[in-house]
XYZ file of N, CA and C in Angstrom:
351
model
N -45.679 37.765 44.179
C -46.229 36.656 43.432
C -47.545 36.219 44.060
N -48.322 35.312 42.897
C -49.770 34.654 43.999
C -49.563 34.046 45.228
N -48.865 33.508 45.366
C -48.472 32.957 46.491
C -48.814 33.203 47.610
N -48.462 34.877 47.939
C -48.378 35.811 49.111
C -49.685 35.781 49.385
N -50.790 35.741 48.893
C -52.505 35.671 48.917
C -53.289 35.085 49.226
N -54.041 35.507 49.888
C -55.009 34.068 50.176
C -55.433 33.770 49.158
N -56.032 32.370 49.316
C -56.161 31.826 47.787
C -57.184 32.513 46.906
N -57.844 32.883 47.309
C -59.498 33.478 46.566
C -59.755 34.930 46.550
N -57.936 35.784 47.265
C -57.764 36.930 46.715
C -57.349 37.122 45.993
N -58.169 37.580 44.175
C -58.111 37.736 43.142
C -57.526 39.003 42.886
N -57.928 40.100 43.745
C -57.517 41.613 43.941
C -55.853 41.253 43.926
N -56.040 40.841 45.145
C -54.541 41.061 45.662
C -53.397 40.205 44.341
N -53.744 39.310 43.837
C -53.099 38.656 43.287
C -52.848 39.596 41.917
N -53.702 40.103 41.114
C -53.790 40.622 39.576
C -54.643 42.358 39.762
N -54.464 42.963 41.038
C -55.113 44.247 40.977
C -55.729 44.589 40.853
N -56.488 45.684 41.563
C -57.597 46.588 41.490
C -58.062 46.879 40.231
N -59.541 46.851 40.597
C -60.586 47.305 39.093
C -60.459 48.605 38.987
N -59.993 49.308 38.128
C -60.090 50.808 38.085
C -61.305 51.404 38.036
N -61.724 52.289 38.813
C -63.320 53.806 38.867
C -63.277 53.827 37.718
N -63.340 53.490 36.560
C -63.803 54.008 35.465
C -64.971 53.941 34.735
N -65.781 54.781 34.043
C -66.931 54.460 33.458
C -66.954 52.709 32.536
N -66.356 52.799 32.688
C -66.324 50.974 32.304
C -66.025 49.777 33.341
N -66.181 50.457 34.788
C -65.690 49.406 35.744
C -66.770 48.059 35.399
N -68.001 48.004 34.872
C -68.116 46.920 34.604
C -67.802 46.266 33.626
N -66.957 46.457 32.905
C -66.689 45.692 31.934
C -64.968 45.909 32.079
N -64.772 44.543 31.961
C -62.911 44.067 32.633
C -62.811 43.198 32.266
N -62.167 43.360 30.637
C -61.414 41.791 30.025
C -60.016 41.585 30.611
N -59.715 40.675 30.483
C -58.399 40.216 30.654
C -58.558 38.582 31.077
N -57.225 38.188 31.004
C -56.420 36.818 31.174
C -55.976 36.814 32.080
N -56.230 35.984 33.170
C -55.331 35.639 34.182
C -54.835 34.340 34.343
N -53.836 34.113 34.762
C -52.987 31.956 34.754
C -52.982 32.495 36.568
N -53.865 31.765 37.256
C -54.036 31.198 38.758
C -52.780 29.679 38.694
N -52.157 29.697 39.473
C -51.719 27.530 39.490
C -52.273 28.219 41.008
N -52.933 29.011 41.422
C -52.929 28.902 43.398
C -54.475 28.419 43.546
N -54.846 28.421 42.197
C -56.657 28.119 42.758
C -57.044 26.565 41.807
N -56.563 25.167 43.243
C -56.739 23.879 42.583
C -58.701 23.630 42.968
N -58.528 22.900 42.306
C -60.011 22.387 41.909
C -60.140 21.062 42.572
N -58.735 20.408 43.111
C -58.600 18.863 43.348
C -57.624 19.085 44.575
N -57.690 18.428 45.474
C -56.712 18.046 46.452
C -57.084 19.097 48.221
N -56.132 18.770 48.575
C -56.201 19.626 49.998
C -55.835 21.351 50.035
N -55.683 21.709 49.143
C -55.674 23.149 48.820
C -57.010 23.640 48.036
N -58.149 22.644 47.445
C -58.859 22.997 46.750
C -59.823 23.880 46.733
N -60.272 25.012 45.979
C -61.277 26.487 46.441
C -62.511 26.012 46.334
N -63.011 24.543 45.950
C -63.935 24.130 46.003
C -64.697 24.302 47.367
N -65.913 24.808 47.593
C -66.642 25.353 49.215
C -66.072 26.580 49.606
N -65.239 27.360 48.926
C -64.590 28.499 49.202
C -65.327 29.753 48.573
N -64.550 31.017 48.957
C -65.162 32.179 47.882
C -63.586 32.608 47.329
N -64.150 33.438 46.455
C -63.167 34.553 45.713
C -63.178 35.812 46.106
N -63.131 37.047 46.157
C -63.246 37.835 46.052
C -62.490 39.328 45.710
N -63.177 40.107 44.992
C -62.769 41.382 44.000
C -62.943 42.301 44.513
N -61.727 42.821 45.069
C -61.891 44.345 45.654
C -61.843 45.791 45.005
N -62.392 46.445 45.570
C -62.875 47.868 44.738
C -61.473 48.617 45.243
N -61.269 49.428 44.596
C -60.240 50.972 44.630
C -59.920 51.329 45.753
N -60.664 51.122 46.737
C -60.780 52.174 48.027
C -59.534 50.852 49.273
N -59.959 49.120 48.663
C -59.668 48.358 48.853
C -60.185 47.519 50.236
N -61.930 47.731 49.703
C -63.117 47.196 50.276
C -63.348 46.179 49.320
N -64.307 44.823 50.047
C -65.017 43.835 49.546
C -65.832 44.397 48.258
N -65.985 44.226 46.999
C -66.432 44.451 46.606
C -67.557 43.692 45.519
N -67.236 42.408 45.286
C -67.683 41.113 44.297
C -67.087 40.140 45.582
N -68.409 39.079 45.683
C -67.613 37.645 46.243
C -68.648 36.900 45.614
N -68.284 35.702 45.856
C -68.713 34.167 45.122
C -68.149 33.198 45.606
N -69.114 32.527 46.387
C -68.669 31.121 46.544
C -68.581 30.036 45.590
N -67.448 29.452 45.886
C -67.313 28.556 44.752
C -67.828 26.936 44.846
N -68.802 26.602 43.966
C -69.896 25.473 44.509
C -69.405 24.160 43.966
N -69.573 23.102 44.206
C -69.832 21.645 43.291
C -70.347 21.745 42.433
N -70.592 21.278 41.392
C -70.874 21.122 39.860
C -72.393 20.280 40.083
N -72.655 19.817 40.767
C -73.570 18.782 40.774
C -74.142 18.754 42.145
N -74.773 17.482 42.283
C -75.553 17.254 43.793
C -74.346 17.056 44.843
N -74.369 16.989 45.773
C -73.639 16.487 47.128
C -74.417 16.042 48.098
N -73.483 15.143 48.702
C -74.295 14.323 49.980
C -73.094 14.946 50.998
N -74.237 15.109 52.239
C -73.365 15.756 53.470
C -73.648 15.003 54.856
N -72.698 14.870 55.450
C -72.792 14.638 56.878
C -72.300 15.548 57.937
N -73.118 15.299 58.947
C -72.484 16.401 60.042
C -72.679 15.823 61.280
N -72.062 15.953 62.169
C -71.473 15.556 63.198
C -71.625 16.801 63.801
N -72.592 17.067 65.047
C -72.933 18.046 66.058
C -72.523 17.406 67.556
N -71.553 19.087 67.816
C -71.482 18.701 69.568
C -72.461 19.750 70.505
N -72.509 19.105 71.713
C -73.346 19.971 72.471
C -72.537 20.172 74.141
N -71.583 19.630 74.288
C -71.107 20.409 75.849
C -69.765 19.250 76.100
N -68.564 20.079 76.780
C -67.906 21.725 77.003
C -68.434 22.691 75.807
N -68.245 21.540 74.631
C -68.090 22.548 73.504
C -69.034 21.974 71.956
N -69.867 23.347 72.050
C -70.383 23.261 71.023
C -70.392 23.085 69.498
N -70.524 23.148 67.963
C -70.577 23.126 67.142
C -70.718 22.110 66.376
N -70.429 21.931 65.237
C -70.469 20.973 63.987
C -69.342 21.116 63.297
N -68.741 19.514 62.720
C -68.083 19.572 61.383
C -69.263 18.935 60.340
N -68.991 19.282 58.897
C -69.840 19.399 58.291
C -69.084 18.441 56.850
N -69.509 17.481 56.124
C -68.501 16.748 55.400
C -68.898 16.922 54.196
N -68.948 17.132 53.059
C -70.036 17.429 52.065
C -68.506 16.795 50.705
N -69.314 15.896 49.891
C -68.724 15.125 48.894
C -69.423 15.106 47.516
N -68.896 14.969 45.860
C -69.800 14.589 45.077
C -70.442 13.771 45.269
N -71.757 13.621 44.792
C -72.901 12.561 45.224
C -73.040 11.154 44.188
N -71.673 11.552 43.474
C -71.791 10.694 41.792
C -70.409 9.998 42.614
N -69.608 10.584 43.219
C -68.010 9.510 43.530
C -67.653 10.166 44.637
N -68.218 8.505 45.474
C -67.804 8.096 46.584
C -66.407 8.135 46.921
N -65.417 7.872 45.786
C -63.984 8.426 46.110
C -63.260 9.378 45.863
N -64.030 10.411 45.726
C -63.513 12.257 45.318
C -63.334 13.133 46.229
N -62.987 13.882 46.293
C -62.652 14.989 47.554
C -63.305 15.262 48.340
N -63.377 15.207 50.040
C -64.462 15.787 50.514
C -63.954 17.041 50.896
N -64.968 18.050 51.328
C -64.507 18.846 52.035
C -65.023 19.037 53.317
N -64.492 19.655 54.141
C -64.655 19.609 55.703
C -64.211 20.984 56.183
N -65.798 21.378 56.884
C -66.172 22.576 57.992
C -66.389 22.369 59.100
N -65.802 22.979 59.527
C -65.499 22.895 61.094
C -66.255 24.362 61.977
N -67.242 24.474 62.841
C -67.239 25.817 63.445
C -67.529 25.388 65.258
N -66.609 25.904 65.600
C -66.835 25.282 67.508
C -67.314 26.422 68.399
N -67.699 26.435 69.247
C -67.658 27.427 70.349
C -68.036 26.627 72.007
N -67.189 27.647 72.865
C -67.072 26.757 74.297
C -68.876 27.748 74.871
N -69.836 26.835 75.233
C -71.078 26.955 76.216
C -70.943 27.195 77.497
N -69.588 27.002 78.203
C -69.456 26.801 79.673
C -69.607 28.296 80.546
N -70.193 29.015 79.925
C -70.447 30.537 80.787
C -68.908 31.539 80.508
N -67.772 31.064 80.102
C -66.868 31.833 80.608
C -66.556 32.810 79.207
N -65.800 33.433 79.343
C -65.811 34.897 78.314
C -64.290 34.578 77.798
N -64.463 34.009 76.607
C -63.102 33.456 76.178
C -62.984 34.469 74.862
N -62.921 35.512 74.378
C -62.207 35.932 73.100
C -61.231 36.210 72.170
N -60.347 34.714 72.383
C -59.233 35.178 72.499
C -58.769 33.743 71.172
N -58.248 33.604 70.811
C -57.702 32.720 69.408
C -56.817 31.641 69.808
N -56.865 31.636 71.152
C -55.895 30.722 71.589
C -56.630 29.746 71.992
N -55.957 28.054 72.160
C -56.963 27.061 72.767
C -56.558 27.408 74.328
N -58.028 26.877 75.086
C -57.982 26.926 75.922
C -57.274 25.220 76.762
């Protein structure tokens, strides 16, 4: 089921585009309930993406706001570096924001590893 997918794997969810002399052209219907538009699951600031046959990247698209946005960001600079990034409709002040996060530690040491330190 969609479920099993990340949200904005379209491949995985409804299958590969077939090699065919018509690979660009692919009608069909699909019913998503995994890709909300509203709330804390929302693909809004996200991508999609359509994988080819071989089951490489093949189509992506980020998925944008409809309109303007106002953003804030909040930068660090030591132990640890990065920004969260807050970005909201610019029409309602009480609508979803969304929030990016990217960190990295400056302190010289060789950390590659997914775990907190």
């Amino acid at each position: 089921s969609g479920d099993q997918y990340p949200i904005g794997d379209l491949s995985g969810k409804f299958g590969l585009l077939d090699a065919s002399p018509l690979m660009n052209l692919h009608l069909g219907i699909h019913v998503d309930f995994n890709l909300p538009l509203f709330g804390t699951n929302s693909v809004i600031g996200r991508s999609i993406v359509i994988t080819n046959t071989e089951g490489d990247p093949w189509i992506c698209a980020n998925i944008g706001y409809p309109g303007p946005t106002r953003m804030a960001v909040a930068s660090f600079v030591f132990p640890l570096a990065g920004e969260v990034v807050f970005r909201q409709d610019a029409k309602n002040p009480y609508g979803d924001t969304t929030i990016f996060g990217e960190f990295y530690y400056i302190d010289g040491s060789v950390n590659d590893t997914m775990e907190h330190r």
